Amino acid sequence: MADKDKDNDEVEATIADEAVVIKYKTAGEIANRVLVEIIEKCVEGASVRDVCIWGDNLILEETSKVFKKEKEMKKGIAFPVCISANGCICHFSPITSEPDHVIAKDDVLKIDLGVHLDGFISMIAHTVVVGANADNKITDKKANCFLAAHYASQAALRLMRPGNDTYQITDMVMKVCKEFDCKPVEGMLSHQLQQFKLDGPKTIIQNPSESHRKEHEKATIEANEVYALDVLVSTGTGAARETTAKVSVFKKTEEVYPLKLRASRIFYTEVIQKHSIMPFNLRNFEDEKKAKMGVMECVNHKLIEPFQVLFEKTGETVVQYKFTVLVTATGPARITGLPFEEDLYVPNLSIKDPEILVCLINIHVNKIKLVSLTSLNSLIFTNFTTIYNNLLKTSVNQRGILQPVKKKKKKPQKNANNAAGENCSMDVDQSSKSGVEKMEVDA
């Protein structure tokens, strides 16, 4: 009996368990809320470092409010807040002794963070332009980059289905970016997520080199898996490089080594006690100077892994969208992510490739064929953007599956305005009994 219990304990916790779904979903809701509040702080003249610190504290505050009865549950930051501006690709979250970035008007800010509850991780990243509004729209090359990243992420989401392979997504992201004369950032990875594991065994690579293709083999997406789908797109070559910016975000690995320096041992012990295997920022340590000393030996012997601050060429723009996807038997369920404000962007390029268009407008609801491929092709070439947006408006399903509105009968006693409101309303299909099928994103 004891052996049987032991075997049960070793079974991986997946979204087949409704309790696991609830933890993922709750973490996702917190991530969405925190990101919205961080965006409000990203105004002209603000300090990136100050906003990152504030965001980290908000994650800790929000996670402390949930699952209070489970005293032993670990929860909090799954990835520290990073705000990378313009040509900075990722992982900028400076410590107090390193140069800061003061936010300026028209800065393109990529905001990246993660939240976990009991080790179940929800990741999110979103890109905003400081000061962008109806009177100050983003145009031309920069707008192309935003549309490329957005549509690439949406096409990738629609391919996150059981049975598809990871390189289908890699190739689709590449095709979408080509339509907008942009490049996916080379070698960037979307990771499978598992309990207390940010970098699971399966990855989806974008814009891979030949060596990347050998390192990252094709894998099949399966039901009950979870992914952090991460799309980064550049107006430049897509080649990431390091500069003088210092690394501030690290995470513990599973390597073992007897550290020689006392400062390193003290630092490593604190990492284990406070952060376990979750990424952390050196700012979190009481003595930042000693932490900088201690981390060096740990990195040299691969006990600690750095998240390098990467850059594109000066003058180029990089846009990022990341969301957490639960892969169900019927398709993807997106649990993080903010709306894309397409009205703010005026690109000079658009999607013409029929394969991409069909992927983006891939409608399968209860096996009902809503439009024929022939009529679809004739329509999408006339005005793809209008069709795509109208289709999106018909859906409240955040799984990447468009869903038709259930028409409501007009009631005679209602006036014209109310009737119009009824016709525009959107219903959620609550027929499924499982926790996954009931999920809807609040953001």
Tab-separated table of C-alpha atoms in Angstrom, residues 188-355:
chain	number	residue	atom	x	y	z
A	188	MET	CA	13.913	32.799	-28.731
A	189	LEU	CA	12.032	29.969	-27.010
A	190	SER	CA	8.508	29.311	-25.843
A	191	HIS	CA	8.758	26.788	-23.010
A	192	GLN	CA	6.481	24.074	-21.776
A	193	LEU	CA	5.526	24.840	-18.177
A	194	GLN	CA	5.307	22.271	-15.410
A	195	GLN	CA	4.837	22.546	-11.668
A	196	PHE	CA	7.846	24.468	-10.288
A	197	LYS	CA	9.480	24.281	-13.705
A	198	LEU	CA	9.708	27.319	-15.962
A	199	ASP	CA	11.595	25.520	-18.730
A	200	GLY	CA	9.915	22.169	-19.311
A	201	PRO	CA	11.132	19.484	-21.740
A	202	LYS	CA	9.359	20.801	-24.860
A	203	THR	CA	10.182	24.085	-26.576
A	204	ILE	CA	8.947	26.095	-29.541
A	205	ILE	CA	11.811	27.996	-31.146
A	206	GLN	CA	11.453	31.006	-33.410
A	207	ASN	CA	13.717	31.938	-36.315
A	208	PRO	CA	16.130	29.043	-35.661
A	209	SER	CA	19.600	28.749	-37.163
A	210	GLU	CA	20.813	25.358	-38.369
A	211	SER	CA	22.539	24.743	-35.035
A	212	HIS	CA	19.333	25.694	-33.204
A	213	ARG	CA	17.375	23.131	-35.224
A	214	LYS	CA	19.784	20.403	-34.126
A	215	GLU	CA	19.544	21.421	-30.453
A	216	HIS	CA	15.751	21.789	-30.412
A	217	GLU	CA	14.084	18.773	-31.939
A	218	LYS	CA	10.541	18.699	-33.230
A	219	ALA	CA	8.023	17.759	-30.529
A	220	THR	CA	4.308	16.967	-30.629
A	221	ILE	CA	1.897	19.101	-28.644
A	222	GLU	CA	-0.305	16.971	-26.406
A	223	ALA	CA	-3.457	17.487	-24.395
A	224	ASN	CA	-3.045	18.639	-20.777
A	225	GLU	CA	0.255	20.414	-21.483
A	226	VAL	CA	0.866	24.056	-20.621
A	227	TYR	CA	3.064	26.527	-22.534
A	228	ALA	CA	4.300	30.083	-22.207
A	229	LEU	CA	3.837	31.108	-25.840
A	230	ASP	CA	6.377	33.890	-26.426
A	231	VAL	CA	6.639	35.859	-29.680
A	232	LEU	CA	9.319	38.544	-30.153
A	233	VAL	CA	9.546	40.400	-33.457
A	234	SER	CA	12.100	42.951	-34.688
A	235	THR	CA	12.227	45.604	-37.386
A	236	GLY	CA	15.904	44.671	-37.772
A	237	THR	CA	17.768	41.455	-38.482
A	238	GLY	CA	16.411	39.626	-35.442
A	239	ALA	CA	19.926	38.911	-34.167
A	240	ALA	CA	20.172	39.286	-30.382
A	241	ARG	CA	23.404	40.551	-28.828
A	242	GLU	CA	24.745	41.445	-25.405
A	243	THR	CA	25.999	44.944	-24.559
A	244	THR	CA	27.216	46.625	-21.387
A	245	ALA	CA	23.903	46.134	-19.548
A	246	LYS	CA	24.464	43.929	-16.501
A	247	VAL	CA	22.429	40.820	-15.757
A	248	SER	CA	20.145	41.181	-12.751
A	249	VAL	CA	17.764	38.203	-13.151
A	250	PHE	CA	18.968	34.673	-12.350
A	251	LYS	CA	17.571	31.273	-11.471
A	252	LYS	CA	18.844	28.203	-9.667
A	253	THR	CA	19.673	25.125	-11.744
A	254	GLU	CA	19.812	21.480	-10.694
A	255	GLU	CA	23.609	21.307	-10.881
A	256	VAL	CA	25.694	20.448	-7.790
A	257	TYR	CA	29.076	21.922	-6.853
A	258	PRO	CA	30.905	22.552	-3.521
A	259	LEU	CA	31.291	26.330	-3.440
A	260	LYS	CA	34.630	27.604	-2.144
A	261	LEU	CA	33.882	31.204	-1.206
A	262	ARG	CA	31.937	32.001	1.950
A	263	ALA	CA	30.041	34.821	0.215
A	264	SER	CA	28.969	32.378	-2.488
A	265	ARG	CA	27.720	29.814	0.032
A	266	ILE	CA	25.728	32.413	1.957
A	267	PHE	CA	24.218	33.726	-1.285
A	268	TYR	CA	23.345	30.262	-2.583
A	269	THR	CA	21.725	29.252	0.705
A	270	GLU	CA	19.524	32.351	0.563
A	271	VAL	CA	18.555	31.539	-3.024
A	272	ILE	CA	17.421	28.046	-1.990
A	273	GLN	CA	15.498	29.274	1.038
A	274	LYS	CA	13.762	32.279	-0.523
A	275	HIS	CA	13.411	31.527	-4.222
A	276	SER	CA	13.896	27.790	-4.747
A	277	ILE	CA	13.998	27.264	-8.524
A	278	MET	CA	12.015	30.407	-9.461
A	279	PRO	CA	13.901	33.283	-11.154
A	280	PHE	CA	14.876	36.195	-8.909
A	281	ASN	CA	16.411	39.661	-9.116
A	282	LEU	CA	19.589	40.548	-7.208
A	283	ARG	CA	17.683	43.567	-5.831
A	284	ASN	CA	15.797	41.129	-3.613
A	285	PHE	CA	18.876	40.501	-1.470
A	286	GLU	CA	19.507	42.592	1.620
A	287	ASP	CA	23.131	43.311	0.693
A	288	GLU	CA	23.211	43.860	-3.065
A	289	LYS	CA	27.003	44.196	-3.143
A	290	LYS	CA	27.556	40.817	-1.431
A	291	ALA	CA	24.934	39.232	-3.685
A	292	LYS	CA	26.862	40.428	-6.757
A	293	MET	CA	30.008	38.833	-5.319
A	294	GLY	CA	28.294	35.572	-4.383
A	295	VAL	CA	26.507	35.053	-7.684
A	296	MET	CA	29.730	35.027	-9.720
A	297	GLU	CA	31.079	31.701	-8.464
A	298	CYS	CA	27.603	30.176	-8.677
A	299	VAL	CA	27.270	31.196	-12.346
A	300	ASN	CA	30.800	30.028	-13.177
A	301	HIS	CA	29.944	26.543	-11.928
A	302	LYS	CA	26.418	26.545	-13.418
A	303	LEU	CA	24.602	26.464	-10.088
A	304	ILE	CA	22.866	29.671	-11.125
A	305	GLU	CA	21.716	30.526	-14.642
A	306	PRO	CA	21.714	34.188	-15.808
A	307	PHE	CA	18.990	35.728	-17.974
A	308	GLN	CA	21.073	37.870	-20.294
A	309	VAL	CA	19.927	41.384	-21.195
A	310	LEU	CA	19.788	41.265	-24.996
A	311	PHE	CA	19.613	44.002	-27.626
A	312	GLU	CA	18.894	44.513	-31.298
A	313	LYS	CA	20.854	47.077	-33.330
A	314	THR	CA	20.446	50.688	-32.207
A	315	GLY	CA	17.433	52.316	-33.800
A	316	GLU	CA	15.459	49.102	-34.301
A	317	THR	CA	12.206	48.245	-32.539
A	318	VAL	CA	11.339	44.939	-30.859
A	319	VAL	CA	7.763	43.966	-29.946
A	320	GLN	CA	6.782	41.096	-27.632
A	321	TYR	CA	3.564	39.277	-26.808
A	322	LYS	CA	3.568	36.346	-24.404
A	323	PHE	CA	0.681	34.431	-22.907
A	324	THR	CA	0.072	31.209	-21.047
A	325	VAL	CA	-1.781	28.495	-22.948
A	326	LEU	CA	-3.431	25.394	-21.517
A	327	VAL	CA	-3.695	22.741	-24.226
A	328	THR	CA	-6.987	20.898	-23.853
A	329	ALA	CA	-8.301	17.960	-25.858
A	330	THR	CA	-10.444	20.377	-27.885
A	331	GLY	CA	-7.835	23.097	-28.385
A	332	PRO	CA	-5.914	25.903	-26.682
A	333	ALA	CA	-7.171	27.869	-23.671
A	334	ARG	CA	-5.352	31.169	-23.222
A	335	ILE	CA	-5.378	32.301	-19.588
A	336	THR	CA	-3.198	35.427	-19.768
A	337	GLY	CA	-2.920	38.289	-22.212
A	338	LEU	CA	-4.312	41.786	-22.755
A	339	PRO	CA	-6.385	43.059	-25.691
A	340	PHE	CA	-4.535	44.347	-28.755
A	341	GLU	CA	-5.510	47.945	-29.558
A	342	GLU	CA	-5.282	47.692	-33.334
A	343	ASP	CA	-6.781	51.148	-33.894
A	344	LEU	CA	-3.513	52.683	-32.646
A	345	TYR	CA	-1.464	51.233	-35.518
A	346	VAL	CA	-1.299	52.311	-39.157
A	347	PRO	CA	0.913	49.801	-41.016
A	348	ASN	CA	1.893	50.086	-44.668
A	349	LEU	CA	1.951	46.315	-45.182
A	350	SER	CA	-0.659	43.595	-44.687
A	351	ILE	CA	-1.089	39.835	-44.880
A	352	LYS	CA	-1.625	38.410	-48.360
A	353	ASP	CA	-0.652	34.748	-47.842
A	354	PRO	CA	-3.866	32.644	-47.995
A	355	GLU	CA	-2.408	29.995	-45.657
